[in-house]
Coordinates of C-alpha atoms in Angstrom, one line a residue:
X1 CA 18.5 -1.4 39.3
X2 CA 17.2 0.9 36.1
X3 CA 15.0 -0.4 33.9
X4 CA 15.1 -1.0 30.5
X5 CA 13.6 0.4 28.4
X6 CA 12.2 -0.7 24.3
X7 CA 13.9 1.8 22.0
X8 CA 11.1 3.2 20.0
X9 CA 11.2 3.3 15.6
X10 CA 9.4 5.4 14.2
X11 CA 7.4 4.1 11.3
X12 CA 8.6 5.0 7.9
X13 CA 6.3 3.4 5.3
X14 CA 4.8 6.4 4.1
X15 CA 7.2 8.3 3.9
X16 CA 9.2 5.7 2.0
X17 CA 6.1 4.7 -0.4
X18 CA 5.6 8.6 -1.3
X19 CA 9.6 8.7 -1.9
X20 CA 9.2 5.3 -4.5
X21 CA 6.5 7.2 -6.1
X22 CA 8.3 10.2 -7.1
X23 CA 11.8 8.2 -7.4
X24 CA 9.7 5.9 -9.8
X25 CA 7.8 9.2 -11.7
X26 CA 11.5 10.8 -12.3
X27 CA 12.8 6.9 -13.9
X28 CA 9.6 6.9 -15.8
X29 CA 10.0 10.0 -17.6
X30 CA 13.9 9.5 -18.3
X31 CA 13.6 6.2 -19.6
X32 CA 10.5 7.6 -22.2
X33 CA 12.9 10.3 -23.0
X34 CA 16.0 7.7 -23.1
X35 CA 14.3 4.3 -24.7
X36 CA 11.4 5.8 -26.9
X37 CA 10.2 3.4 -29.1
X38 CA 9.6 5.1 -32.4
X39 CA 7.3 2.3 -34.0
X40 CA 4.7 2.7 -31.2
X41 CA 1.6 4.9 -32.3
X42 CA -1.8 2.9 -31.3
X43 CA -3.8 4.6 -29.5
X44 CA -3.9 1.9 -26.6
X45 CA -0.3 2.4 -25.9
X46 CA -0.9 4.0 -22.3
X47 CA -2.7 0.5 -21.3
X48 CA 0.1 -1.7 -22.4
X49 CA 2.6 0.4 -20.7
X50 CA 0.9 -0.5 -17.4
X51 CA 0.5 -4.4 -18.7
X52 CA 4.1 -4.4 -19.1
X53 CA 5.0 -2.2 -15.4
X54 CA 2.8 -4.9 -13.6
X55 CA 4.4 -8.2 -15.3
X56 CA 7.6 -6.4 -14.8
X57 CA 7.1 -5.7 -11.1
X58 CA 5.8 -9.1 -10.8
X59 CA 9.5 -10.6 -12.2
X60 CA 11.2 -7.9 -10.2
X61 CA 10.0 -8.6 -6.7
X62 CA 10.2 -12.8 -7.9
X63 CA 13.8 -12.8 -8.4
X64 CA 14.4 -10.7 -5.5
X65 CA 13.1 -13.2 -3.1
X66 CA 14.3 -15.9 -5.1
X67 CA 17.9 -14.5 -5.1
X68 CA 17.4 -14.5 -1.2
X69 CA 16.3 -18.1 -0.7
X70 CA 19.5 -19.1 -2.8
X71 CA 21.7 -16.9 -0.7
X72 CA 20.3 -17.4 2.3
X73 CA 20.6 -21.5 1.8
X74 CA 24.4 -20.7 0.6
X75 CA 24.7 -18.6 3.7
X76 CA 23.9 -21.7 5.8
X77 CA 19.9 -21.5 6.1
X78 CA 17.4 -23.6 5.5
X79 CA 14.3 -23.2 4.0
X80 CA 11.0 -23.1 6.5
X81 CA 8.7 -21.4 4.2
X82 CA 8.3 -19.3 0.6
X83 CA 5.0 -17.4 0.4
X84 CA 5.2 -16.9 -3.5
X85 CA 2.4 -14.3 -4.1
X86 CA -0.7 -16.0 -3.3
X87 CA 0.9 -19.7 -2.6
X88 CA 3.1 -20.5 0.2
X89 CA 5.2 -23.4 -0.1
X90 CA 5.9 -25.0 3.5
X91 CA 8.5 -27.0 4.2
X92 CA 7.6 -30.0 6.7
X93 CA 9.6 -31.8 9.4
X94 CA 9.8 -34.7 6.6
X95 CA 11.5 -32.2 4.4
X96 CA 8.6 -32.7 1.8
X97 CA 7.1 -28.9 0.0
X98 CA 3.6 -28.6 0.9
X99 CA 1.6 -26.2 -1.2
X100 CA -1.7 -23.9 0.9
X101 CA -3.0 -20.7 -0.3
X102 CA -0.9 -17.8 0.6
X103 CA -1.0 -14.3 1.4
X104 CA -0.3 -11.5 -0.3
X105 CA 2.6 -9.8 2.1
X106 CA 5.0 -7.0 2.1
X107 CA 6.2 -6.5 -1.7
X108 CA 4.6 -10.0 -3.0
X109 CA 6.9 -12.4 -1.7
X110 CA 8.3 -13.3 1.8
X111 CA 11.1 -16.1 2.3
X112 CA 11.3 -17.7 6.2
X113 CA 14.6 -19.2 6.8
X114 CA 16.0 -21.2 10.0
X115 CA 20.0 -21.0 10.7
X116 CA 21.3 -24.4 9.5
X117 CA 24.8 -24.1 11.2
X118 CA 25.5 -22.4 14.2
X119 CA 27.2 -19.3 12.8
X120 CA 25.1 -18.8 9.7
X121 CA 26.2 -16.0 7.5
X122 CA 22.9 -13.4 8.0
X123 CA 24.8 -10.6 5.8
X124 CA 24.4 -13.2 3.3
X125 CA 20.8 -14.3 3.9
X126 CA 19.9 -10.4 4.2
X127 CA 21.7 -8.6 1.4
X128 CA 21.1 -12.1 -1.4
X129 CA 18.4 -10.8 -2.7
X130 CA 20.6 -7.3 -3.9
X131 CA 23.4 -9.3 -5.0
X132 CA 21.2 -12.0 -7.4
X133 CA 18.8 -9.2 -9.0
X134 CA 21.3 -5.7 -9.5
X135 CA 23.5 -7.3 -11.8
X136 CA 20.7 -8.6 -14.3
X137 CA 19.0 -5.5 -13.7
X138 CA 22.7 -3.7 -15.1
X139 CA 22.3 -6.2 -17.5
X140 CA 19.2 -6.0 -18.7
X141 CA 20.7 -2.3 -19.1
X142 CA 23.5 -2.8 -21.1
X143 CA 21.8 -4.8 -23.7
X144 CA 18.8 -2.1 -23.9
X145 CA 21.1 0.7 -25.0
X146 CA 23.2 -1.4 -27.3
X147 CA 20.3 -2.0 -29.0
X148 CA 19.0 -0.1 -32.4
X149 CA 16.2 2.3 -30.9
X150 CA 13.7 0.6 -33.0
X151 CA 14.2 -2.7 -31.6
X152 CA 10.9 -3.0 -29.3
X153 CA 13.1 -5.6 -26.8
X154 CA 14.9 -2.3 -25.7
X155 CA 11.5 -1.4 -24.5
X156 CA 10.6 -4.5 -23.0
X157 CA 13.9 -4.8 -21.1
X158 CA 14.2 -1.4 -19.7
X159 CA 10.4 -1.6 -18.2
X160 CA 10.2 -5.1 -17.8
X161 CA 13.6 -4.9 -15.4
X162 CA 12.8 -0.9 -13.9
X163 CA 11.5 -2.2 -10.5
X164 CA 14.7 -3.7 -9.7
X165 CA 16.4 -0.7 -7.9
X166 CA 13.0 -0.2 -6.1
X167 CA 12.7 -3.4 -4.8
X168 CA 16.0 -3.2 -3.5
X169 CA 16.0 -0.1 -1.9
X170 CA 12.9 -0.7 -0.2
X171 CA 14.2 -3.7 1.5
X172 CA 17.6 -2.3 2.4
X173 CA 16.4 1.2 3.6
X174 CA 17.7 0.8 7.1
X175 CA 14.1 2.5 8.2
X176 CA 11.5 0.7 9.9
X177 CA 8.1 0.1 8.1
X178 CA 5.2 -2.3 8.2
X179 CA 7.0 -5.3 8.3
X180 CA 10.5 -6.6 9.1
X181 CA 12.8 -5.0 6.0
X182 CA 16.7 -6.0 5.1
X183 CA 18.0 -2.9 5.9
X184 CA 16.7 -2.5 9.2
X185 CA 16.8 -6.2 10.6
X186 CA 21.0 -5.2 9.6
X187 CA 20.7 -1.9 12.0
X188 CA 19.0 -4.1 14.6
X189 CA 21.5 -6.8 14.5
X190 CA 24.6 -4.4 15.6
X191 CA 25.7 -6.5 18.3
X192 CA 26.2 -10.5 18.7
X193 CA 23.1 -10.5 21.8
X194 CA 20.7 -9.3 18.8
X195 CA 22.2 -11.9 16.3
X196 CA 21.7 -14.9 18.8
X197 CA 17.8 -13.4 19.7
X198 CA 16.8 -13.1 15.8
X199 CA 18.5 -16.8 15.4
X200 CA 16.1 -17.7 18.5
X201 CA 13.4 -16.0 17.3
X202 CA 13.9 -17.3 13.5
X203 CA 14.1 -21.1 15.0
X204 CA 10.6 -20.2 16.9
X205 CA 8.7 -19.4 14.1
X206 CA 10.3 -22.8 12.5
X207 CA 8.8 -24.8 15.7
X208 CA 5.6 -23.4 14.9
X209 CA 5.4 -24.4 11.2
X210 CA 7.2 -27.5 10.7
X211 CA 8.1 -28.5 14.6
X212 CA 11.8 -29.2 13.3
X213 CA 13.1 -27.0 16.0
X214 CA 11.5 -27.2 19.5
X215 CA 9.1 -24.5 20.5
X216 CA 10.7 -23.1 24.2
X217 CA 10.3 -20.5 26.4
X218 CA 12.2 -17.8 27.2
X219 CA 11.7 -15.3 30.1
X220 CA 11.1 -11.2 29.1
X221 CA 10.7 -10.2 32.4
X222 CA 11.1 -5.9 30.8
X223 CA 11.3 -6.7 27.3
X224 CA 14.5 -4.0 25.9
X225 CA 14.3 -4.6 22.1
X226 CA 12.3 -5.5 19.4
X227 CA 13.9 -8.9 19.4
X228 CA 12.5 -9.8 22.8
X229 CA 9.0 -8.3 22.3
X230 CA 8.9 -10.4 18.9
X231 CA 10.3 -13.1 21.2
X232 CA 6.7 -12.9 23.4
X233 CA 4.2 -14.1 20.3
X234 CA 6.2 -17.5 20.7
X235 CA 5.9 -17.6 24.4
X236 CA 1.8 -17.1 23.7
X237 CA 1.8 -20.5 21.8
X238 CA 4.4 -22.0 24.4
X239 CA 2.6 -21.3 27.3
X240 CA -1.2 -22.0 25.4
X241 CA -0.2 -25.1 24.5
X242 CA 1.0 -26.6 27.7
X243 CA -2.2 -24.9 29.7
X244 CA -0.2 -22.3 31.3
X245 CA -3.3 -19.6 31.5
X246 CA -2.2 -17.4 33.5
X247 CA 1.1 -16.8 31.7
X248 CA -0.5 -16.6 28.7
X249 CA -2.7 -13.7 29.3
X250 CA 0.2 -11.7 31.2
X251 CA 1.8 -12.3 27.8
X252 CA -0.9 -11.1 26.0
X253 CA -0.8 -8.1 27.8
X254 CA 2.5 -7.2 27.6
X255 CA 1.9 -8.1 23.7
X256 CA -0.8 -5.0 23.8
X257 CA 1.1 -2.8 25.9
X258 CA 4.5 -3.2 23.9
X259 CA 2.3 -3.0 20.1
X260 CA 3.5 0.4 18.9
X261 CA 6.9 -1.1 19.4
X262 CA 6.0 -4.4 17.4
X263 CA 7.2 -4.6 13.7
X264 CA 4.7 -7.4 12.4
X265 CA 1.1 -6.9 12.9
X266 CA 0.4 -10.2 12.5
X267 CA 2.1 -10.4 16.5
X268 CA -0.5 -7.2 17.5
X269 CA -3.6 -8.7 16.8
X270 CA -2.6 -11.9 18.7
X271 CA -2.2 -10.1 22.2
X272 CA -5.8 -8.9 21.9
X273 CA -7.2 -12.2 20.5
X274 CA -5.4 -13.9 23.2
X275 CA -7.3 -12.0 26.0
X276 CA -10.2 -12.6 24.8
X277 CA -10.1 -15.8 24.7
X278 CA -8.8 -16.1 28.5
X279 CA -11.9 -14.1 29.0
X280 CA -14.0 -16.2 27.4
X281 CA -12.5 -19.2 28.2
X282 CA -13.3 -18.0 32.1
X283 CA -16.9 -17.5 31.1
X284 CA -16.2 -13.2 31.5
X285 CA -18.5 -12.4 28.9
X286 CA -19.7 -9.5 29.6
X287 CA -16.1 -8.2 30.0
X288 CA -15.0 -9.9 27.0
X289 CA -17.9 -8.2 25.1
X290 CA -17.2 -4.7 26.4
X291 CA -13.4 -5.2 26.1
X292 CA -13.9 -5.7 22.3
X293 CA -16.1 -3.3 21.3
X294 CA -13.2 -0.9 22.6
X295 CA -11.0 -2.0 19.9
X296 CA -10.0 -1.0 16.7
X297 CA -12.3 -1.9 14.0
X298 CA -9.3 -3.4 12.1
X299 CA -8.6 -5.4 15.6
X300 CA -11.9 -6.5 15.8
X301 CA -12.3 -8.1 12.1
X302 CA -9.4 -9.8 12.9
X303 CA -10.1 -11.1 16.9
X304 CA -13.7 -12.7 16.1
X305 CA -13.2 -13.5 12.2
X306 CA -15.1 -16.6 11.0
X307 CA -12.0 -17.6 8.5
X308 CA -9.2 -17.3 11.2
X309 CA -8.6 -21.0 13.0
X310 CA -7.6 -19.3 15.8
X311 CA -10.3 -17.3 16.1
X312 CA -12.9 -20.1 15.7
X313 CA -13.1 -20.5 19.3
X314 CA -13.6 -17.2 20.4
X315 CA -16.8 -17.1 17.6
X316 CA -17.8 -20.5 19.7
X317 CA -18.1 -18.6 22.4
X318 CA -19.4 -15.5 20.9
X319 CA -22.6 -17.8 19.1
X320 CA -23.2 -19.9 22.4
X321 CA -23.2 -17.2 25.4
X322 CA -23.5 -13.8 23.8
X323 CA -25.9 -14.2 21.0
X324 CA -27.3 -17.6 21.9
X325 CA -27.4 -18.9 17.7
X326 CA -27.3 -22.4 17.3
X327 CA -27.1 -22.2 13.5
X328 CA -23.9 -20.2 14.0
X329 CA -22.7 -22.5 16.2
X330 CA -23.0 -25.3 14.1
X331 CA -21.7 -23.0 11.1
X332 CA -18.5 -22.5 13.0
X333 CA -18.6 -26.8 14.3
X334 CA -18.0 -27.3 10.7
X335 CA -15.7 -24.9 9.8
X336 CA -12.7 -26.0 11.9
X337 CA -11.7 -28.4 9.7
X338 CA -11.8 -26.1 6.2
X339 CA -10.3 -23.4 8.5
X340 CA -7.1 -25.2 9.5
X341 CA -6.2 -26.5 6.1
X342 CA -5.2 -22.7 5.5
X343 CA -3.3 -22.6 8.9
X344 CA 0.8 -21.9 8.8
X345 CA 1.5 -23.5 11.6
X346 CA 1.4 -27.1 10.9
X347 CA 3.0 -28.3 14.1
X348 CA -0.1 -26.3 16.2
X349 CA -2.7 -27.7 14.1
X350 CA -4.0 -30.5 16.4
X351 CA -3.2 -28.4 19.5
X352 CA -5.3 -25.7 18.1
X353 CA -8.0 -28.2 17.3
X354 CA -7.6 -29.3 20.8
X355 CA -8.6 -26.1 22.3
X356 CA -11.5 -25.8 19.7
X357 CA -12.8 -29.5 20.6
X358 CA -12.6 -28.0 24.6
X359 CA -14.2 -25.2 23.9
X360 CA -17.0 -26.8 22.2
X361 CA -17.2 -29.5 24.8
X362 CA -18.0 -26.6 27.3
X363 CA -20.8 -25.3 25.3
X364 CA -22.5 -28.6 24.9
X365 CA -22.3 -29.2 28.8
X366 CA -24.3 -25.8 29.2
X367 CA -26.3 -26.1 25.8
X368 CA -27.2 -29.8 26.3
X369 CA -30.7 -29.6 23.1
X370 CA -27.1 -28.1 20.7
X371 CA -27.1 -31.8 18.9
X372 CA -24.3 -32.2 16.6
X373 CA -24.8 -34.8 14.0

């Protein structure tokens, strides 16, 4: 039997940033030419121009993702988390809105839906956030040249609204980039196998936050699309979770050996913080030590970084075996609990701090004078 192989996408993001540059250098100069303002003549103009680019960016990129959560609950979603610029609004398995600190991610914005009913409209939940913002954008359009060219609101539409088209296209180019985009998550879902594996996959990362739907696992024995590898960062936490180590790190491995092919690198970093943790957690420091100084320096903030709750116990490890600090150790004792107040996954949370409290049992077995009050 042949196997299958992962079709490989190339990355487009730069190419598709330098294209919004120019595109947005070209708008720029018609819409001076088109909507000049004749009563503007301080001196200070240039730095309201840009005050008025970044608040309208800001709306832009808001109703976009806006426009998708109401489509994609009309389309029959439901809502498992908004990250709103730098909050993230988390729906539990209560169906209350928690509010954390967010993350600053793809555009601004990033909306996580679940499939409510069984056959969920996705062309709806995809292309929503087109259909709510280009009409007001036209809109906003109309009105602007209706209006005398003296009237400064002609200015503040046009500029306010001008990201519009950019934020659409840049979600709908069918291209893949840094992160999961519209238009390609459409080209990927051509066929109904690919429909039912983002569904799965969508219902996964619900498990994780809010536990609503059940966290399973499914078998990638050759992984063949971008669907299934994005399928193995949810087998990780499956097989973690219920103790399965040896699982886990073959998982981890075929996370690493499958990342040029993984769209989210989020799902990249957690093969490589994975192994080390099996090879901490088997007391393989020395491998574990050389392992990771052969990473990538981004890799390597990110595997042993102090503010990551799933990185905690790998610094536990790191402080007690390799460097032998007490005062880090009991830095990182105390951190667990500020550290997991940030965490997404709300349904992990006490089997993270499970693995944490393990961990740190370990290290007082060997380090018997480490008191902690």
């Amino acid at each position: 039997m042949e196997e299958r192989k992962v079709k490989h996408y190339t990355n487009f993001s730069m190419l598709i940033f330098i294209l919004l540059i120019l595109l947005g250098c070209v708008l720029a100069l018609t819409l001076y030419q088109l909507m000049y303002v004749q009563t503007y003549i301080d001196i200070n103009i240039y730095v309201f121009d840009v005050i008025v680019l970044i608040v309208g960016y800001f709306i832009s990129v808001s109703l976009y993702y806006v426009g998708k959560l109401v489509f994609s609950l009309l389309g029959g979603y439901r809502l498992v988390s908004f990250n709103f610029w730098f909050l993230n609004f988390i729906k539990d398995k209560e169906e209350k809105i928690l509010v954390k600190g967010g993350k600053f991610s793809g555009l601004g914005c990033k909306v996580n839906m679940a499939p409510e009913k069984e056959k969920a409209n996705y062309k709806l939940h995809l292309f929503g956030g087109t259909i709510f913002t280009m009409p007001l954008f036209i809109i906003a359009l109309v009105i602007a040249l209706l209006l005398p060219v003296e009237n400064d609101l002609r200015y503040y539409l046009i500029f306010t609204f001008s990201f519009i088209p950019f934020v659409c296209f840049g979600n709908l180019i069918p291209l893949r980039t840094d992160s999961f985009n519209d238009g390609f998550l459409l080209r990927l879902i051509n066929k109904g196998e690919n429909l039912e594996m983002y569904h799965r996959n969508l219902k996964q990362y619900e498990a994780l936050v809010n536990g609503r739907s059940n966290l399973e696992y499914y078998e990638y024995r050759t992984p063949s699309n971008v669907f299934e590898i994005d399928g193995l960062f949810y087998n990780y936490y499956y097989c973690l979770d219920h103790k399965e180590y040896t699982k886990a790190l073959r998982i981890c491995e075929d996370l690493i050996a499958n990342h040029d092919d993984i769209i989210d690198t989020e799902k990249v970093y957690l093969g490589y913080t994975g192994k080390i943790y099996e090879l901490c957690r088997q007391k393989r420091f020395e491998e574990s030590d050389r392992y990771f100084w052969e990473l990538k320096h981004d890799i390597r903030n990110t595997v042993r970084s102090k503010r990551q709750f799933e990185s905690i116990k790998i610094c536990l490890f790191v402080a007690a075996y390799m460097e032998t600090n007490y005062d880090e150790y009991l830095t990182l004792y105390y951190r667990k609990e500020k550290a997991s107040k940030r965490y997404e996954y709300l349904s992990r949370i006490d089997n993270e701090v499970a693995i944490i409290d393990e961990t740190i049992k370990t290290i007082q077995e060997d380090h018997k004078d480490w008191y902690v009050e």
